[in-house]
Short mmCIF file of C-alpha atoms and ligand atoms in Angstrom, two decimals:
data_model
loop_
_atom_site.label_atom_id
_atom_site.label_comp_id
_atom_site.label_asym_id
_atom_site.label_seq_id
_atom_site.Cartn_x
_atom_site.Cartn_y
_atom_site.Cartn_z
CA MET A 26 -67.18 152.56 129.06
CA SER A 27 -64.05 154.15 127.64
CA ASP A 28 -64.03 157.02 125.14
CA LEU A 29 -62.36 155.25 122.69
CA HIS A 30 -65.21 152.81 122.15
CA PRO A 31 -68.50 154.60 122.72
CA PRO A 32 -71.44 152.82 123.32
CA ILE A 33 -73.95 152.48 120.24
CA ASP A 34 -77.73 151.56 119.81
CA LEU A 35 -77.21 147.95 118.55
CA ALA A 36 -80.72 147.89 117.20
CA ASP A 37 -79.37 150.49 114.52
CA ALA A 38 -78.08 148.53 111.53
CA ALA A 39 -75.81 150.95 110.67
CA ALA A 40 -74.19 151.15 113.76
CA LEU A 41 -73.69 147.81 114.12
CA SER A 42 -72.40 147.36 110.88
CA ASN A 43 -69.72 150.18 111.64
CA LEU A 44 -68.92 148.65 114.78
CA ILE A 45 -68.40 145.20 112.96
CA ASP A 46 -66.07 147.10 110.59
CA GLN A 47 -64.09 148.43 113.33
CA VAL A 48 -63.72 144.87 114.78
CA HIS A 49 -62.36 143.80 111.11
CA ALA A 50 -60.00 146.95 111.15
CA ALA A 51 -58.44 146.16 114.43
CA ALA A 52 -55.08 146.58 114.22
CA ASN A 53 -53.68 143.86 116.72
CA SER A 54 -55.27 141.73 119.76
CA ASP A 55 -55.01 144.25 122.15
CA GLU A 56 -57.20 146.83 120.35
CA LEU A 57 -59.77 143.72 119.63
CA ARG A 58 -59.81 142.98 123.07
CA SER A 59 -60.59 146.25 124.17
CA ILE A 60 -63.73 146.68 121.38
CA GLU A 61 -64.65 143.31 122.66
CA GLN A 62 -64.73 144.41 126.36
CA ALA A 63 -66.62 147.62 125.68
CA HIS A 64 -69.69 146.00 123.67
CA LEU A 65 -69.60 142.48 125.02
CA GLY A 66 -67.93 142.37 128.11
CA LYS A 67 -69.26 142.72 131.46
CA ASP A 68 -70.14 146.21 131.87
CA SER A 69 -70.74 146.70 128.02
CA THR A 70 -73.15 147.48 125.43
CA ILE A 71 -74.69 144.30 125.17
CA VAL A 72 -75.30 143.96 128.89
CA ARG A 73 -76.80 147.50 128.99
CA ALA A 74 -79.28 146.75 125.96
CA ARG A 75 -80.25 143.62 127.82
CA LYS A 76 -81.07 145.32 130.62
CA ALA A 77 -83.06 148.11 128.81
CA LEU A 78 -85.19 145.30 127.67
CA GLY A 79 -87.00 144.98 130.74
CA SER A 80 -88.12 148.46 130.43
CA LEU A 81 -89.95 148.02 127.23
CA PRO A 82 -93.58 147.34 127.04
CA ALA A 83 -94.03 143.52 126.97
CA ASP A 84 -95.36 143.16 122.95
CA GLN A 85 -91.92 144.71 122.21
CA ARG A 86 -89.63 142.82 124.16
CA LYS A 87 -89.71 139.43 122.48
CA ASP A 88 -88.56 141.40 119.19
CA ALA A 89 -86.31 143.50 120.65
CA GLY A 90 -84.63 140.60 122.53
CA ARG A 91 -84.12 138.64 119.33
CA ALA A 92 -82.55 141.42 117.32
CA LEU A 93 -80.64 142.05 120.23
CA ASN A 94 -79.13 138.35 120.43
CA GLU A 95 -78.78 138.30 116.44
CA ALA A 96 -76.80 141.78 116.78
CA ARG A 97 -74.28 139.83 119.67
CA GLU A 98 -73.93 137.10 117.61
CA GLN A 99 -72.68 138.68 114.77
CA LEU A 100 -70.72 140.65 116.70
CA GLU A 101 -69.06 137.81 118.66
CA ALA A 102 -68.42 135.98 115.18
CA ALA A 103 -66.66 139.06 113.73
CA VAL A 104 -64.65 139.51 116.88
CA ALA A 105 -63.70 135.70 116.65
CA ALA A 106 -62.94 135.92 113.07
CA ARG A 107 -60.55 138.70 113.69
CA GLY A 108 -59.15 137.33 116.40
CA THR A 109 -58.17 134.14 114.83
CA ALA A 110 -56.66 136.37 112.01
CA LEU A 111 -54.68 138.68 114.32
CA ALA A 112 -53.47 135.77 116.00
CA GLU A 113 -51.97 134.02 113.16
CA ALA A 114 -50.53 137.32 111.98
CA GLU A 115 -48.80 138.11 115.22
CA ARG A 116 -47.37 134.37 115.29
CA GLU A 117 -45.80 134.74 111.89
CA VAL A 118 -44.09 137.78 113.04
CA GLN A 119 -42.62 136.37 116.18
CA PHE A 120 -41.50 133.27 114.03
CA GLU A 121 -39.89 135.77 111.61
CA ALA A 122 -38.23 137.52 114.65
CA GLU A 123 -36.97 134.48 116.40
CA ARG A 124 -35.66 132.77 113.29
CA MET A 125 -32.19 131.50 113.02
CA ASP A 126 -30.45 131.37 110.14
CA LEU A 127 -28.63 128.10 109.87
CA THR A 128 -27.20 128.31 106.78
CA GLU A 129 -24.26 130.60 107.80
CA PHE A 130 -21.61 130.03 105.65
CA VAL A 131 -17.95 130.23 106.79
CA ASP A 132 -15.31 130.25 104.65
CA TYR A 133 -13.00 128.11 106.91
CA SER A 134 -12.54 124.46 105.50
CA PRO A 135 -9.07 123.17 106.62
CA VAL A 136 -8.70 120.07 104.85
CA GLY A 137 -6.20 117.69 106.69
CA HIS A 138 -3.97 114.72 105.98
CA ALA A 139 -2.25 111.81 107.71
CA HIS A 140 0.59 111.94 109.96
CA ILE A 141 3.88 111.83 108.68
CA VAL A 142 4.43 108.44 110.45
CA THR A 143 0.98 107.54 109.36
CA GLN A 144 2.23 108.30 105.75
CA ALA A 145 5.27 106.10 106.21
CA TRP A 146 3.27 103.25 107.91
CA GLU A 147 0.93 103.07 104.65
CA GLU A 148 3.46 103.47 102.20
CA LEU A 149 5.61 100.56 103.86
CA GLU A 150 2.38 98.69 103.79
CA ASP A 151 1.76 99.23 100.25
CA VAL A 152 5.39 98.45 99.50
CA PHE A 153 5.34 94.85 101.20
CA VAL A 154 1.65 94.07 99.88
CA GLY A 155 3.20 94.94 96.43
CA MET A 156 5.59 92.01 97.33
CA GLY A 157 2.96 89.70 98.34
CA PHE A 158 2.79 90.31 101.94
CA ARG A 159 -0.23 90.35 104.25
CA VAL A 160 -0.57 92.84 107.04
CA ALA A 161 -0.76 90.92 110.92
CA GLU A 162 -1.49 92.90 113.82
CA GLY A 163 -1.27 91.88 117.38
CA PRO A 164 -1.85 93.60 120.95
CA GLU A 165 0.12 96.37 122.33
CA VAL A 166 -0.43 95.06 125.92
CA GLU A 167 1.12 91.60 125.78
CA THR A 168 2.54 88.96 127.59
CA ASP A 169 5.96 88.70 128.59
CA TRP A 170 5.83 84.85 126.92
CA HIS A 171 4.96 86.33 123.48
CA ASN A 172 7.05 89.40 123.95
CA PHE A 173 10.14 87.40 125.34
CA ASP A 174 10.17 83.77 126.14
CA ALA A 175 8.73 82.57 123.02
CA LEU A 176 11.18 84.61 120.98
CA ASN A 177 13.94 82.51 122.67
CA ILE A 178 14.51 85.15 125.55
CA PRO A 179 13.56 82.97 128.87
CA LYS A 180 13.30 84.57 132.17
CA GLY A 181 16.80 85.87 133.56
CA HIS A 182 18.37 86.50 130.18
CA PRO A 183 20.29 89.46 129.84
CA ALA A 184 18.44 90.49 126.73
CA ARG A 185 15.37 91.09 128.60
CA ASP A 186 17.34 93.96 130.59
CA GLY A 187 18.40 95.76 127.27
CA PHE A 188 14.81 96.25 126.49
CA ASP A 189 13.90 98.54 129.27
CA THR A 190 10.43 96.95 129.39
CA ILE A 191 7.68 98.66 130.53
CA TYR A 192 5.45 96.14 132.85
CA VAL A 193 1.65 96.68 133.23
CA ASN A 194 0.02 96.20 136.77
CA TYR A 195 -1.73 93.00 135.72
CA GLY A 196 -0.98 89.03 136.38
CA PRO A 197 1.12 87.51 138.33
CA ARG A 198 4.34 88.57 139.25
CA ASP A 199 7.87 86.78 138.99
CA GLN A 200 10.24 86.53 142.28
CA GLU A 201 11.24 89.99 141.30
CA GLY A 202 8.12 91.42 141.62
CA ARG A 203 7.69 91.83 137.79
CA SER A 204 4.00 91.28 136.38
CA ASN A 205 3.76 88.88 133.43
CA THR A 206 2.22 91.60 131.17
CA VAL A 207 4.18 94.03 129.26
CA LEU A 208 3.71 96.72 126.59
CA ARG A 209 5.48 95.06 124.10
CA THR A 210 8.90 96.33 123.38
CA HIS A 211 9.02 95.30 119.73
CA THR A 212 6.65 94.01 117.00
CA SER A 213 7.97 90.39 117.03
CA PRO A 214 5.35 88.95 119.29
CA VAL A 215 3.40 89.26 116.31
CA GLN A 216 5.61 86.52 114.72
CA ILE A 217 4.30 84.15 117.56
CA ARG A 218 0.90 85.32 117.07
CA THR A 219 0.72 84.58 113.69
CA MET A 220 2.40 81.09 113.67
CA LEU A 221 0.20 80.23 116.18
CA ASP A 222 -2.85 81.64 114.15
CA GLN A 223 -2.19 80.10 110.81
CA GLU A 224 -0.28 77.40 109.12
CA PRO A 225 2.53 78.41 106.83
CA PRO A 226 3.60 79.32 104.46
CA ILE A 227 3.43 82.76 106.16
CA TYR A 228 4.36 85.69 104.32
CA VAL A 229 3.14 88.48 106.85
CA ILE A 230 4.40 92.56 108.12
CA ALA A 231 3.15 93.72 111.07
CA PRO A 232 3.61 97.52 111.60
CA GLY A 233 2.74 98.99 115.20
CA ARG A 234 3.21 101.01 118.04
CA VAL A 235 6.11 99.48 120.57
CA PHE A 236 6.89 100.90 123.98
CA ARG A 237 10.09 101.33 126.15
CA ARG A 238 11.31 102.91 129.08
CA ASP A 239 13.25 105.75 127.45
CA THR A 240 13.36 109.50 128.28
CA ALA A 241 12.14 111.60 125.20
CA ASP A 242 15.07 113.20 123.50
CA ALA A 243 16.05 113.58 119.61
CA THR A 244 16.66 110.25 118.70
CA HIS A 245 14.38 108.20 121.52
CA MET A 246 10.80 108.12 122.48
CA PRO A 247 8.91 105.61 124.92
CA VAL A 248 6.19 105.50 122.09
CA PHE A 249 7.52 104.62 118.68
CA HIS A 250 6.70 102.63 115.80
CA GLN A 251 8.25 99.44 113.81
CA ILE A 252 7.42 97.09 111.31
CA GLU A 253 8.04 93.52 111.31
CA GLY A 254 8.44 91.19 108.62
CA LEU A 255 7.99 87.12 108.65
CA VAL A 256 8.48 84.76 106.07
CA ILE A 257 8.08 81.03 106.93
CA ASP A 258 7.81 78.43 103.93
CA ARG A 259 9.89 75.47 102.50
CA HIS A 260 13.57 76.01 101.65
CA ILE A 261 13.83 79.39 103.00
CA SER A 262 17.50 80.26 103.08
CA LEU A 263 19.38 83.69 104.13
CA ALA A 264 20.01 84.35 100.15
CA ASP A 265 15.85 84.95 100.25
CA LEU A 266 16.10 87.15 103.09
CA ALA A 267 18.86 89.29 101.73
CA GLY A 268 16.92 89.20 98.25
CA THR A 269 13.54 90.62 100.10
CA ILE A 270 15.62 93.45 101.67
CA GLU A 271 17.15 94.33 98.46
CA ALA A 272 13.81 94.33 96.40
CA PHE A 273 12.35 96.18 99.62
CA THR A 274 15.03 98.73 99.11
CA THR A 275 14.47 99.70 95.77
CA ALA A 276 10.82 99.65 95.87
CA TYR A 277 10.40 101.78 98.91
CA PHE A 278 13.78 104.27 98.37
CA GLY A 279 13.96 104.30 94.69
CA PRO A 280 16.62 103.29 92.05
CA GLY A 281 19.93 103.96 93.42
CA PHE A 282 19.99 102.81 96.84
CA SER A 283 20.57 99.46 97.65
CA SER A 284 21.24 97.18 100.99
CA ARG A 285 23.74 95.24 102.97
CA LEU A 286 23.87 92.64 106.06
CA ARG A 287 26.14 93.00 108.90
CA PRO A 288 26.25 90.01 111.21
CA ASN A 289 24.81 90.80 114.47
CA HIS A 290 23.16 89.13 117.14
CA PHE A 291 19.53 88.66 118.27
CA PRO A 292 18.09 85.55 120.47
CA PHE A 293 15.31 85.18 118.07
CA THR A 294 17.15 84.66 114.84
CA GLU A 295 20.15 82.94 113.90
CA PRO A 296 21.94 83.65 112.08
CA SER A 297 21.22 87.44 112.71
CA ALA A 298 22.46 90.56 110.88
CA GLU A 299 21.72 94.43 111.08
CA PHE A 300 20.72 95.87 107.67
CA ASP A 301 21.53 99.08 106.15
CA ILE A 302 20.54 100.79 103.48
CA GLN A 303 23.09 102.75 100.97
CA ARG A 304 21.94 106.20 99.54
CA PRO A 305 22.95 107.39 96.02
CA ASP A 306 25.69 109.32 97.87
CA GLY A 307 27.24 106.51 98.88
CA SER A 308 26.49 107.21 102.53
CA TRP A 309 24.91 104.44 105.04
CA LEU A 310 21.86 104.29 106.97
CA GLU A 311 21.41 101.55 109.60
CA LEU A 312 17.70 100.59 109.43
CA GLY A 313 17.15 97.40 111.52
CA GLY A 314 17.69 93.76 112.29
CA CYS A 315 16.56 90.63 110.74
CA GLY A 316 17.74 87.09 110.61
CA MET A 317 16.82 83.49 110.23
CA VAL A 318 14.16 82.64 112.46
CA HIS A 319 15.77 80.63 115.44
CA PRO A 320 13.99 76.72 115.71
CA ASN A 321 13.14 77.70 119.56
CA VAL A 322 11.04 80.14 117.79
CA LEU A 323 9.25 78.24 115.27
CA ARG A 324 8.74 75.66 117.83
CA ALA A 325 7.37 78.29 120.27
CA GLY A 326 5.00 79.28 117.07
CA GLY A 327 3.84 75.60 116.66
CA VAL A 328 6.09 75.19 113.30
CA ASP A 329 7.99 72.41 112.77
CA PRO A 330 11.83 73.57 112.33
CA GLU A 331 12.56 70.22 110.34
CA GLU A 332 9.97 70.91 107.72
CA TRP A 333 9.69 74.66 107.52
CA SER A 334 12.64 77.35 107.78
CA GLY A 335 12.02 81.47 107.72
CA PHE A 336 13.38 84.71 108.26
CA ALA A 337 12.23 87.72 110.01
CA PHE A 338 13.19 91.42 109.90
CA GLY A 339 12.34 94.28 111.82
CA PHE A 340 12.91 98.05 111.77
CA GLY A 341 11.76 101.56 112.98
CA ILE A 342 8.91 103.60 111.09
CA ASP A 343 9.85 107.10 113.07
CA ARG A 344 13.17 107.19 111.31
CA LEU A 345 12.14 106.78 107.85
CA ALA A 346 9.64 109.66 108.22
CA LEU A 347 12.39 111.93 109.99
CA MET A 348 14.53 111.23 107.09
CA LYS A 349 11.99 111.12 104.32
CA PHE A 350 10.78 114.84 105.49
CA GLY A 351 14.11 116.12 106.71
CA VAL A 352 13.35 116.65 110.53
CA ASP A 353 15.99 115.96 113.04
CA ASP A 354 14.16 116.02 116.25
CA LEU A 355 12.20 112.74 116.80
CA ARG A 356 10.07 114.70 119.40
CA ASP A 357 8.71 116.98 116.68
CA LEU A 358 6.76 114.22 115.38
CA PHE A 359 4.73 113.61 118.58
CA THR A 360 4.20 116.99 120.00
CA ASN A 361 1.41 117.35 117.35
CA ASP A 362 1.73 121.01 116.88
CA ILE A 363 -0.60 121.83 113.92
CA ARG A 364 2.00 124.48 112.37
CA PHE A 365 4.66 121.91 112.10
CA LEU A 366 2.39 118.84 111.33
CA SER A 367 0.82 120.99 108.44
CA GLN A 368 4.10 121.80 106.46
CA PHE A 369 4.32 117.98 105.16
N1 LIG B 10 12.65 92.96 117.15
C1 LIG B 10 14.13 93.10 117.20
C2 LIG B 10 14.00 95.09 117.66
O1 LIG B 10 13.35 95.55 118.23
C3 LIG B 10 14.47 93.85 115.58
C4 LIG B 10 14.31 92.37 115.02
C5 LIG B 10 13.30 91.83 114.41
C6 LIG B 10 15.62 91.72 114.78
C7 LIG B 10 13.14 90.86 113.49
C8 LIG B 10 15.38 90.25 114.10
C9 LIG B 10 14.31 89.87 113.57
O2 LIG B 10 15.20 95.53 117.82
#
């Protein structure tokens, strides 16, 4: 028995009550456990008191035994109660120590914005939707039929070479070993898909990503963006095309800007033109290509050229973004340096 917990006479009510006070005052579980061991454990007050019962005269043994049991019960109850209270308090302390503050506030709240190409893309959509166009879509991985044949560029046509096409390793090959699957080189295949998909009248624009086997430099990227326009209706003429380009020019660029068409050639339009935008200072910007949809293209799209006619146009989106924000290297748009992009 340790000096800390000298044996007591359990039959002595004052000594017992004093011991119970000690139990209630135990400062922690360790202290409580040592009191418990000293008085209730193997070599303890209680064990010795029980042994001592044997040496009592028989007539006193029974009462002394009962008193001892009562004392033990009281002591045990006190130890159990204090044990529960201490365990709870100790758990509380541990919780407090291990608590994590998840409410920490870091004053860093960067608000991003759309990429300038996306901004230009969305503005173009807004302007054309305002003019009555719907937005159409097509896949970026395209069949060479949609990208070329249906657009009046049959296999072996020299115009195919001008496109620097990226072929995808998928589908059957031609005699020269090229697959029939390409990354679309322009948004014009969406003309075909839209005609096959819906009856005229058709008034759609189709912005999207296009791909060409080009080395990146200040004015070229192997991936860039175009927006296509397609109108198919009855009695559509070149005047409607010119008027639409002109209306778009003032709506998008603002008053003081105007447009002109210059004769050009595309296999999918006849006649074809290049269209330019004149800035208020008189200078010209070449924007894109356009023309009346070729009858072969209408037929490929399942549209009867005797009944319907239409026009199409297409131009690059990236250059508009460059111009608008005064950037002079196309590559800056796609390096995605946040310090560059966050300026706009
Ligand atoms: N698809 C042509 C190009 O990429 C542009 C164009 C579209 C021309 C529609 C005429 C009509 O250059």
